[in-house]
mmCIF file with all atom_site columns, C-alpha atoms in Angstrom:
data_model
loop_
_atom_site.group_PDB
_atom_site.id
_atom_site.type_symbol
_atom_site.label_atom_id
_atom_site.label_alt_id
_atom_site.label_comp_id
_atom_site.label_asym_id
_atom_site.label_entity_id
_atom_site.label_seq_id
_atom_site.pdbx_PDB_ins_code
_atom_site.Cartn_x
_atom_site.Cartn_y
_atom_site.Cartn_z
_atom_site.occupancy
_atom_site.B_iso_or_equiv
_atom_site.pdbx_formal_charge
_atom_site.auth_seq_id
_atom_site.auth_comp_id
_atom_site.auth_asym_id
_atom_site.auth_atom_id
_atom_site.pdbx_PDB_model_num
ATOM 1   C CA . MET A 1 1   ? 27.073  -12.254 6.106   1.00 57.00 ? 1   MET A CA 1
ATOM 2   C CA . SER A 1 2   ? 26.446  -12.064 9.824   1.00 66.00 ? 2   SER A CA 1
ATOM 3   C CA . GLU A 1 3   ? 24.786  -8.628  9.487   1.00 69.00 ? 3   GLU A CA 1
ATOM 4   C CA . PHE A 1 4   ? 21.999  -10.177 7.407   1.00 64.00 ? 4   PHE A CA 1
ATOM 5   C CA . THR A 1 5   ? 21.611  -13.112 9.793   1.00 70.00 ? 5   THR A CA 1
ATOM 6   C CA . GLU A 1 6   ? 20.804  -10.733 12.640  1.00 70.00 ? 6   GLU A CA 1
ATOM 7   C CA . TRP A 1 7   ? 17.811  -9.492  10.627  1.00 70.00 ? 7   TRP A CA 1
ATOM 8   C CA . ASP A 1 8   ? 16.445  -12.955 9.780   1.00 72.00 ? 8   ASP A CA 1
ATOM 9   C CA . SER A 1 9   ? 13.513  -13.040 12.191  1.00 74.00 ? 9   SER A CA 1
ATOM 10  C CA . PHE A 1 10  ? 12.601  -9.403  11.458  1.00 75.00 ? 10  PHE A CA 1
ATOM 11  C CA . TYR A 1 11  ? 12.232  -10.101 7.750   1.00 73.00 ? 11  TYR A CA 1
ATOM 12  C CA . GLY A 1 12  ? 10.531  -13.417 8.465   1.00 78.00 ? 12  GLY A CA 1
ATOM 13  C CA . ILE A 1 13  ? 7.823   -11.500 10.320  1.00 80.00 ? 13  ILE A CA 1
ATOM 14  C CA . ILE A 1 14  ? 7.579   -8.672  7.763   1.00 80.00 ? 14  ILE A CA 1
ATOM 15  C CA . GLY A 1 15  ? 7.494   -11.060 4.803   1.00 74.00 ? 15  GLY A CA 1
ATOM 16  C CA . SER A 1 16  ? 4.902   -13.346 6.385   1.00 80.00 ? 16  SER A CA 1
ATOM 17  C CA . ALA A 1 17  ? 2.680   -10.416 7.303   1.00 77.00 ? 17  ALA A CA 1
ATOM 18  C CA . ALA A 1 18  ? 2.975   -8.850  3.858   1.00 77.00 ? 18  ALA A CA 1
ATOM 19  C CA . GLY A 1 19  ? 2.210   -12.135 2.103   1.00 76.00 ? 19  GLY A CA 1
ATOM 20  C CA . ALA A 1 20  ? -0.807  -12.836 4.291   1.00 76.00 ? 20  ALA A CA 1
ATOM 21  C CA . LEU A 1 21  ? -2.131  -9.306  3.862   1.00 76.00 ? 21  LEU A CA 1
ATOM 22  C CA . ILE A 1 22  ? -1.797  -9.511  0.076   1.00 76.00 ? 22  ILE A CA 1
ATOM 23  C CA . GLY A 1 23  ? -4.000  -12.614 0.143   1.00 73.00 ? 23  GLY A CA 1
ATOM 24  C CA . LEU A 1 24  ? -6.482  -10.967 2.473   1.00 71.00 ? 24  LEU A CA 1
ATOM 25  C CA . GLN A 1 25  ? -6.655  -7.895  0.231   1.00 71.00 ? 25  GLN A CA 1
ATOM 26  C CA . PHE A 1 26  ? -7.546  -10.124 -2.729  1.00 67.00 ? 26  PHE A CA 1
ATOM 27  C CA . VAL A 1 27  ? -10.330 -11.744 -0.711  1.00 69.00 ? 27  VAL A CA 1
ATOM 28  C CA . VAL A 1 28  ? -11.737 -8.362  0.318   1.00 69.00 ? 28  VAL A CA 1
ATOM 29  C CA . ILE A 1 29  ? -11.571 -6.963  -3.210  1.00 65.00 ? 29  ILE A CA 1
ATOM 30  C CA . THR A 1 30  ? -13.401 -10.060 -4.452  1.00 67.00 ? 30  THR A CA 1
ATOM 31  C CA . LEU A 1 31  ? -16.146 -9.572  -1.870  1.00 63.00 ? 31  LEU A CA 1
ATOM 32  C CA . ILE A 1 32  ? -16.448 -5.862  -2.627  1.00 63.00 ? 32  ILE A CA 1
ATOM 33  C CA . ALA A 1 33  ? -16.546 -6.522  -6.380  1.00 64.00 ? 33  ALA A CA 1
ATOM 34  C CA . GLU A 1 34  ? -20.096 -7.762  -6.003  1.00 64.00 ? 34  GLU A CA 1
ATOM 35  C CA . ARG A 1 35  ? -21.319 -4.146  -5.922  1.00 61.00 ? 35  ARG A CA 1
ATOM 36  C CA . PRO A 1 36  ? -18.586 -1.926  -7.352  1.00 57.00 ? 36  PRO A CA 1
ATOM 37  C CA . PRO A 1 37  ? -19.170 1.831   -7.243  1.00 56.00 ? 37  PRO A CA 1
ATOM 38  C CA . LEU A 1 38  ? -19.203 3.739   -10.512 1.00 54.00 ? 38  LEU A CA 1
ATOM 39  C CA . ARG A 1 39  ? -15.741 4.357   -12.018 1.00 56.00 ? 39  ARG A CA 1
ATOM 40  C CA . ALA A 1 40  ? -14.226 1.905   -9.496  1.00 60.00 ? 40  ALA A CA 1
ATOM 41  C CA . ALA A 1 41  ? -11.315 1.064   -11.799 1.00 63.00 ? 41  ALA A CA 1
ATOM 42  C CA . GLU A 1 42  ? -10.313 4.727   -11.923 1.00 65.00 ? 42  GLU A CA 1
ATOM 43  C CA . ALA A 1 43  ? -10.177 4.925   -8.123  1.00 69.00 ? 43  ALA A CA 1
ATOM 44  C CA . GLY A 1 44  ? -8.688  1.431   -7.802  1.00 70.00 ? 44  GLY A CA 1
ATOM 45  C CA . ALA A 1 45  ? -5.576  2.451   -9.740  1.00 71.00 ? 45  ALA A CA 1
ATOM 46  C CA . ALA A 1 46  ? -5.119  5.365   -7.346  1.00 74.00 ? 46  ALA A CA 1
ATOM 47  C CA . PHE A 1 47  ? -6.050  3.714   -4.052  1.00 81.00 ? 47  PHE A CA 1
ATOM 48  C CA . ALA A 1 48  ? -6.225  -0.114  -4.164  1.00 79.00 ? 48  ALA A CA 1
ATOM 49  C CA . THR A 1 49  ? -3.350  -1.069  -6.456  1.00 86.00 ? 49  THR A CA 1
ATOM 50  C CA . PRO A 1 50  ? -0.714  0.894   -4.492  1.00 91.00 ? 50  PRO A CA 1
ATOM 51  C CA . THR A 1 51  ? -1.640  -1.062  -1.365  1.00 89.00 ? 51  THR A CA 1
ATOM 52  C CA . ILE A 1 52  ? -0.771  -4.333  -3.108  1.00 87.00 ? 52  ILE A CA 1
ATOM 53  C CA . VAL A 1 53  ? 2.427   -2.759  -4.461  1.00 91.00 ? 53  VAL A CA 1
ATOM 54  C CA . HIS A 1 54  ? 3.504   -1.710  -0.944  1.00 91.00 ? 54  HIS A CA 1
ATOM 55  C CA . PHE A 1 55  ? 2.749   -5.157  0.491   1.00 87.00 ? 55  PHE A CA 1
ATOM 56  C CA . GLY A 1 56  ? 4.546   -6.748  -2.465  1.00 89.00 ? 56  GLY A CA 1
ATOM 57  C CA . THR A 1 57  ? 7.576   -4.517  -1.941  1.00 92.00 ? 57  THR A CA 1
ATOM 58  C CA . ALA A 1 58  ? 7.737   -5.438  1.751   1.00 89.00 ? 58  ALA A CA 1
ATOM 59  C CA . LEU A 1 59  ? 7.495   -9.116  0.784   1.00 87.00 ? 59  LEU A CA 1
ATOM 60  C CA . LEU A 1 60  ? 10.185  -8.794  -1.897  1.00 89.00 ? 60  LEU A CA 1
ATOM 61  C CA . LEU A 1 61  ? 12.464  -6.864  0.460   1.00 90.00 ? 61  LEU A CA 1
ATOM 62  C CA . SER A 1 62  ? 12.068  -9.639  3.001   1.00 87.00 ? 62  SER A CA 1
ATOM 63  C CA . ALA A 1 63  ? 13.061  -12.244 0.437   1.00 86.00 ? 63  ALA A CA 1
ATOM 64  C CA . VAL A 1 64  ? 16.021  -10.193 -0.805  1.00 87.00 ? 64  VAL A CA 1
ATOM 65  C CA . LEU A 1 65  ? 17.339  -9.581  2.701   1.00 85.00 ? 65  LEU A CA 1
ATOM 66  C CA . ARG A 1 66  ? 16.968  -13.210 3.775   1.00 82.00 ? 66  ARG A CA 1
ATOM 67  C CA . ALA A 1 67  ? 18.922  -14.525 0.787   1.00 82.00 ? 67  ALA A CA 1
ATOM 68  C CA . PRO A 1 68  ? 22.426  -15.807 1.631   1.00 85.00 ? 68  PRO A CA 1
ATOM 69  C CA . TRP A 1 69  ? 24.424  -12.902 0.192   1.00 84.00 ? 69  TRP A CA 1
ATOM 70  C CA . GLN A 1 70  ? 28.225  -13.021 0.323   1.00 87.00 ? 70  GLN A CA 1
ATOM 71  C CA . ALA A 1 71  ? 28.459  -9.220  0.153   1.00 88.00 ? 71  ALA A CA 1
ATOM 72  C CA . ILE A 1 72  ? 26.087  -6.329  0.715   1.00 89.00 ? 72  ILE A CA 1
ATOM 73  C CA . ILE A 1 73  ? 26.560  -4.584  -2.647  1.00 93.00 ? 73  ILE A CA 1
ATOM 74  C CA . PRO A 1 74  ? 24.344  -6.905  -4.758  1.00 93.00 ? 74  PRO A CA 1
ATOM 75  C CA . ALA A 1 75  ? 21.555  -6.756  -2.165  1.00 92.00 ? 75  ALA A CA 1
ATOM 76  C CA . ALA A 1 76  ? 21.926  -2.987  -1.865  1.00 95.00 ? 76  ALA A CA 1
ATOM 77  C CA . ALA A 1 77  ? 21.725  -2.630  -5.641  1.00 96.00 ? 77  ALA A CA 1
ATOM 78  C CA . LEU A 1 78  ? 18.437  -4.574  -5.647  1.00 95.00 ? 78  LEU A CA 1
ATOM 79  C CA . TRP A 1 79  ? 16.845  -2.639  -2.799  1.00 95.00 ? 79  TRP A CA 1
ATOM 80  C CA . GLY A 1 80  ? 18.149  0.603   -4.310  1.00 96.00 ? 80  GLY A CA 1
ATOM 81  C CA . LEU A 1 81  ? 16.410  -0.191  -7.603  1.00 97.00 ? 81  LEU A CA 1
ATOM 82  C CA . MET A 1 82  ? 13.255  -1.029  -5.679  1.00 96.00 ? 82  MET A CA 1
ATOM 83  C CA . GLY A 1 83  ? 13.522  2.330   -3.918  1.00 97.00 ? 83  GLY A CA 1
ATOM 84  C CA . LEU A 1 84  ? 13.997  4.279   -7.142  1.00 97.00 ? 84  LEU A CA 1
ATOM 85  C CA . GLY A 1 85  ? 11.133  2.410   -8.772  1.00 97.00 ? 85  GLY A CA 1
ATOM 86  C CA . GLY A 1 86  ? 8.976   3.112   -5.736  1.00 97.00 ? 86  GLY A CA 1
ATOM 87  C CA . VAL A 1 87  ? 9.733   6.834   -5.877  1.00 98.00 ? 87  VAL A CA 1
ATOM 88  C CA . ALA A 1 88  ? 8.632   6.870   -9.524  1.00 98.00 ? 88  ALA A CA 1
ATOM 89  C CA . TYR A 1 89  ? 5.530   4.860   -8.619  1.00 96.00 ? 89  TYR A CA 1
ATOM 90  C CA . ALA A 1 90  ? 4.607   7.312   -5.828  1.00 96.00 ? 90  ALA A CA 1
ATOM 91  C CA . VAL A 1 91  ? 4.652   10.107  -8.425  1.00 96.00 ? 91  VAL A CA 1
ATOM 92  C CA . ILE A 1 92  ? 2.378   8.033   -10.684 1.00 95.00 ? 92  ILE A CA 1
ATOM 93  C CA . VAL A 1 93  ? -0.002  7.411   -7.765  1.00 94.00 ? 93  VAL A CA 1
ATOM 94  C CA . ALA A 1 94  ? -0.120  11.145  -7.009  1.00 95.00 ? 94  ALA A CA 1
ATOM 95  C CA . ARG A 1 95  ? -1.060  11.835  -10.635 1.00 94.00 ? 95  ARG A CA 1
ATOM 96  C CA . ARG A 1 96  ? -3.740  9.122   -10.552 1.00 91.00 ? 96  ARG A CA 1
ATOM 97  C CA . MET A 1 97  ? -5.173  10.512  -7.330  1.00 91.00 ? 97  MET A CA 1
ATOM 98  C CA . ARG A 1 98  ? -5.443  13.981  -8.854  1.00 92.00 ? 98  ARG A CA 1
ATOM 99  C CA . ARG A 1 99  ? -7.069  12.693  -12.059 1.00 89.00 ? 99  ARG A CA 1
ATOM 100 C CA . GLN A 1 100 ? -9.654  10.334  -10.611 1.00 86.00 ? 100 GLN A CA 1
ATOM 101 C CA . THR A 1 101 ? -13.094 11.837  -9.980  1.00 83.00 ? 101 THR A CA 1
ATOM 102 C CA . VAL A 1 102 ? -14.706 9.155   -7.813  1.00 79.00 ? 102 VAL A CA 1
ATOM 103 C CA . TYR A 1 103 ? -13.411 10.446  -4.489  1.00 80.00 ? 103 TYR A CA 1
ATOM 104 C CA . HIS A 1 104 ? -11.954 13.758  -3.330  1.00 87.00 ? 104 HIS A CA 1
ATOM 105 C CA . PRO A 1 105 ? -8.787  12.867  -1.365  1.00 90.00 ? 105 PRO A CA 1
ATOM 106 C CA . GLY A 1 106 ? -8.142  14.637  1.922   1.00 91.00 ? 106 GLY A CA 1
ATOM 107 C CA . PHE A 1 107 ? -4.855  15.232  3.740   1.00 95.00 ? 107 PHE A CA 1
ATOM 108 C CA . GLU A 1 108 ? -4.791  11.733  5.246   1.00 93.00 ? 108 GLU A CA 1
ATOM 109 C CA . ASP A 1 109 ? -5.160  10.226  1.783   1.00 92.00 ? 109 ASP A CA 1
ATOM 110 C CA . TRP A 1 110 ? -2.254  12.278  0.421   1.00 95.00 ? 110 TRP A CA 1
ATOM 111 C CA . LEU A 1 111 ? -0.181  11.397  3.496   1.00 96.00 ? 111 LEU A CA 1
ATOM 112 C CA . PHE A 1 112 ? -0.712  7.627   3.305   1.00 95.00 ? 112 PHE A CA 1
ATOM 113 C CA . HIS A 1 113 ? -0.917  7.203   -0.466  1.00 94.00 ? 113 HIS A CA 1
ATOM 114 C CA . VAL A 1 114 ? 1.839   9.576   -1.572  1.00 96.00 ? 114 VAL A CA 1
ATOM 115 C CA . LEU A 1 115 ? 3.988   11.242  1.116   1.00 97.00 ? 115 LEU A CA 1
ATOM 116 C CA . LEU A 1 116 ? 4.752   8.285   3.401   1.00 97.00 ? 116 LEU A CA 1
ATOM 117 C CA . PRO A 1 117 ? 5.325   5.832   0.526   1.00 97.00 ? 117 PRO A CA 1
ATOM 118 C CA . LEU A 1 118 ? 7.585   8.414   -1.113  1.00 97.00 ? 118 LEU A CA 1
ATOM 119 C CA . ALA A 1 119 ? 9.540   8.680   2.146   1.00 97.00 ? 119 ALA A CA 1
ATOM 120 C CA . ALA A 1 120 ? 9.812   4.891   2.480   1.00 97.00 ? 120 ALA A CA 1
ATOM 121 C CA . TYR A 1 121 ? 10.992  4.387   -1.091  1.00 97.00 ? 121 TYR A CA 1
ATOM 122 C CA . ALA A 1 122 ? 13.435  7.311   -0.845  1.00 97.00 ? 122 ALA A CA 1
ATOM 123 C CA . MET A 1 123 ? 14.800  5.762   2.363   1.00 97.00 ? 123 MET A CA 1
ATOM 124 C CA . LEU A 1 124 ? 15.366  2.510   0.458   1.00 96.00 ? 124 LEU A CA 1
ATOM 125 C CA . ALA A 1 125 ? 17.209  4.280   -2.345  1.00 96.00 ? 125 ALA A CA 1
ATOM 126 C CA . LEU A 1 126 ? 19.351  6.331   0.046   1.00 96.00 ? 126 LEU A CA 1
ATOM 127 C CA . SER A 1 127 ? 20.141  3.280   2.171   1.00 96.00 ? 127 SER A CA 1
ATOM 128 C CA . ALA A 1 128 ? 21.522  1.553   -0.916  1.00 95.00 ? 128 ALA A CA 1
ATOM 129 C CA . PHE A 1 129 ? 23.996  4.370   -1.429  1.00 95.00 ? 129 PHE A CA 1
ATOM 130 C CA . ALA A 1 130 ? 25.072  4.197   2.226   1.00 94.00 ? 130 ALA A CA 1
ATOM 131 C CA . ALA A 1 131 ? 25.374  0.394   2.350   1.00 92.00 ? 131 ALA A CA 1
ATOM 132 C CA . SER A 1 132 ? 29.054  0.088   1.448   1.00 90.00 ? 132 SER A CA 1
ATOM 133 C CA . SER A 1 133 ? 30.287  2.619   4.008   1.00 93.00 ? 133 SER A CA 1
ATOM 134 C CA . ARG A 1 134 ? 27.640  2.443   6.755   1.00 93.00 ? 134 ARG A CA 1
ATOM 135 C CA . MET A 1 135 ? 26.195  -1.061  6.531   1.00 89.00 ? 135 MET A CA 1
ATOM 136 C CA . ARG A 1 136 ? 24.526  -1.175  9.944   1.00 87.00 ? 136 ARG A CA 1
ATOM 137 C CA . GLU A 1 137 ? 22.722  2.134   9.422   1.00 93.00 ? 137 GLU A CA 1
ATOM 138 C CA . ALA A 1 138 ? 21.753  1.149   5.878   1.00 92.00 ? 138 ALA A CA 1
ATOM 139 C CA . LEU A 1 139 ? 20.199  -2.088  7.126   1.00 91.00 ? 139 LEU A CA 1
ATOM 140 C CA . PHE A 1 140 ? 18.217  -0.138  9.724   1.00 92.00 ? 140 PHE A CA 1
ATOM 141 C CA . GLY A 1 141 ? 17.058  2.178   6.933   1.00 94.00 ? 141 GLY A CA 1
ATOM 142 C CA . VAL A 1 142 ? 15.864  -0.783  4.869   1.00 93.00 ? 142 VAL A CA 1
ATOM 143 C CA . GLY A 1 143 ? 14.142  -2.282  7.901   1.00 92.00 ? 143 GLY A CA 1
ATOM 144 C CA . ALA A 1 144 ? 12.413  1.008   8.670   1.00 94.00 ? 144 ALA A CA 1
ATOM 145 C CA . ALA A 1 145 ? 11.295  1.350   5.036   1.00 95.00 ? 145 ALA A CA 1
ATOM 146 C CA . ALA A 1 146 ? 9.920   -2.221  4.964   1.00 91.00 ? 146 ALA A CA 1
ATOM 147 C CA . LEU A 1 147 ? 8.046   -1.699  8.226   1.00 91.00 ? 147 LEU A CA 1
ATOM 148 C CA . LEU A 1 148 ? 6.709   1.665   7.045   1.00 94.00 ? 148 LEU A CA 1
ATOM 149 C CA . LEU A 1 149 ? 5.468   0.118   3.789   1.00 94.00 ? 149 LEU A CA 1
ATOM 150 C CA . LEU A 1 150 ? 3.776   -2.664  5.749   1.00 89.00 ? 150 LEU A CA 1
ATOM 151 C CA . PHE A 1 151 ? 2.007   -0.170  8.050   1.00 90.00 ? 151 PHE A CA 1
ATOM 152 C CA . ILE A 1 152 ? 1.057   2.055   5.106   1.00 94.00 ? 152 ILE A CA 1
ATOM 153 C CA . GLY A 1 153 ? -0.464  -0.982  3.408   1.00 90.00 ? 153 GLY A CA 1
ATOM 154 C CA . ILE A 1 154 ? -2.372  -1.945  6.554   1.00 88.00 ? 154 ILE A CA 1
ATOM 155 C CA . HIS A 1 155 ? -3.721  1.585   6.963   1.00 88.00 ? 155 HIS A CA 1
ATOM 156 C CA . ASN A 1 156 ? -4.690  1.901   3.303   1.00 89.00 ? 156 ASN A CA 1
ATOM 157 C CA . ALA A 1 157 ? -6.322  -1.531  3.173   1.00 85.00 ? 157 ALA A CA 1
ATOM 158 C CA . TRP A 1 158 ? -8.356  -0.768  6.295   1.00 83.00 ? 158 TRP A CA 1
ATOM 159 C CA . ASP A 1 159 ? -9.280  2.690   5.002   1.00 84.00 ? 159 ASP A CA 1
ATOM 160 C CA . SER A 1 160 ? -10.334 1.289   1.634   1.00 79.00 ? 160 SER A CA 1
ATOM 161 C CA . VAL A 1 161 ? -12.415 -1.526  3.091   1.00 77.00 ? 161 VAL A CA 1
ATOM 162 C CA . THR A 1 162 ? -14.219 0.696   5.587   1.00 78.00 ? 162 THR A CA 1
ATOM 163 C CA . TYR A 1 163 ? -14.914 3.254   2.855   1.00 76.00 ? 163 TYR A CA 1
ATOM 164 C CA . HIS A 1 164 ? -16.399 0.614   0.553   1.00 69.00 ? 164 HIS A CA 1
ATOM 165 C CA . VAL A 1 165 ? -18.416 -1.006  3.305   1.00 71.00 ? 165 VAL A CA 1
ATOM 166 C CA . PHE A 1 166 ? -19.960 2.230   4.511   1.00 73.00 ? 166 PHE A CA 1
ATOM 167 C CA . VAL A 1 167 ? -20.411 3.847   1.080   1.00 69.00 ? 167 VAL A CA 1
ATOM 168 C CA . ASN A 1 168 ? -21.876 0.691   -0.439  1.00 61.00 ? 168 ASN A CA 1
ATOM 169 C CA . LYS A 1 169 ? -24.097 0.188   2.587   1.00 63.00 ? 169 LYS A CA 1
ATOM 170 C CA . ARG A 1 170 ? -25.350 3.786   2.390   1.00 63.00 ? 170 ARG A CA 1
ATOM 171 C CA . ASN A 1 171 ? -25.829 3.571   -1.394  1.00 60.00 ? 171 ASN A CA 1
ATOM 172 C CA . THR A 1 172 ? -27.670 0.259   -1.095  1.00 57.00 ? 172 THR A CA 1
ATOM 173 C CA . LYS A 1 173 ? -30.015 1.718   1.520   1.00 61.00 ? 173 LYS A CA 1
ATOM 174 C CA . ALA A 1 174 ? -30.570 4.801   -0.627  1.00 61.00 ? 174 ALA A CA 1
ATOM 175 C CA . GLU A 1 175 ? -31.313 2.648   -3.693  1.00 58.00 ? 175 GLU A CA 1
ATOM 176 C CA . ARG A 1 176 ? -33.748 0.501   -1.709  1.00 59.00 ? 176 ARG A CA 1
ATOM 177 C CA . GLY A 1 177 ? -35.489 3.640   -0.473  1.00 61.00 ? 177 GLY A CA 1
ATOM 178 C CA . GLN A 1 178 ? -35.742 4.968   -4.030  1.00 56.00 ? 178 GLN A CA 1
ATOM 179 C CA . ASP A 1 179 ? -37.071 1.637   -5.280  1.00 51.00 ? 179 ASP A CA 1
ATOM 180 C CA . GLU A 1 180 ? -39.666 1.537   -2.529  1.00 51.00 ? 180 GLU A CA 1
ATOM 181 C CA . THR A 1 181 ? -40.566 5.176   -3.130  1.00 51.00 ? 181 THR A CA 1
ATOM 182 C CA . SER A 1 182 ? -40.760 4.770   -6.888  1.00 49.00 ? 182 SER A CA 1
ATOM 183 C CA . GLY A 1 183 ? -42.840 1.619   -6.406  1.00 47.00 ? 183 GLY A CA 1
ATOM 184 C CA . LYS A 1 184 ? -45.301 3.470   -4.197  1.00 41.00 ? 184 LYS A CA 1
ATOM 185 C CA . GLU A 1 185 ? -45.523 6.291   -6.650  1.00 37.00 ? 185 GLU A CA 1
ATOM 186 C CA . LYS A 1 186 ? -46.362 3.877   -9.434  1.00 33.00 ? 186 LYS A CA 1
ATOM 187 C CA . LEU A 1 187 ? -49.295 2.417   -7.487  1.00 33.00 ? 187 LEU A CA 1
#
């Protein structure tokens, strides 16, 4: 379909970026794992895992939209299912964020971990319903959702890494100070 061909380079860029950022996130998590904070798994399910899911969704969307479809309906059905699944996942993430006790989320956390992903996934689902009658607009909706998921993932990855770097650095300094203090007290 010529409509899909016009989006080829867009999804080539989105897919490449998402794939590279997934790999980079794994590297960072591996480096951070050396000194995990207490109850890290609890917070990881609420904050780290969704980032990989958003990057993975952007990558999968890119692959789906670059496939040589003969009609839009099968592609729309796939991205619609991804959107519905993403909406459900955003609800799960919200529940995980409320239940975890490692970190008290602020407005920015709720915005980037729940509200914006929910909007992106809802846009995907709604675009699937519009695909048969308003193909051009539906494709722009899918493109906007993919780009939003990519930017959400970038923001969340950066936010997570900076949090771990500064919290771990502060905790390490505090532990060293306690060790030195406790050592002096023992002498």
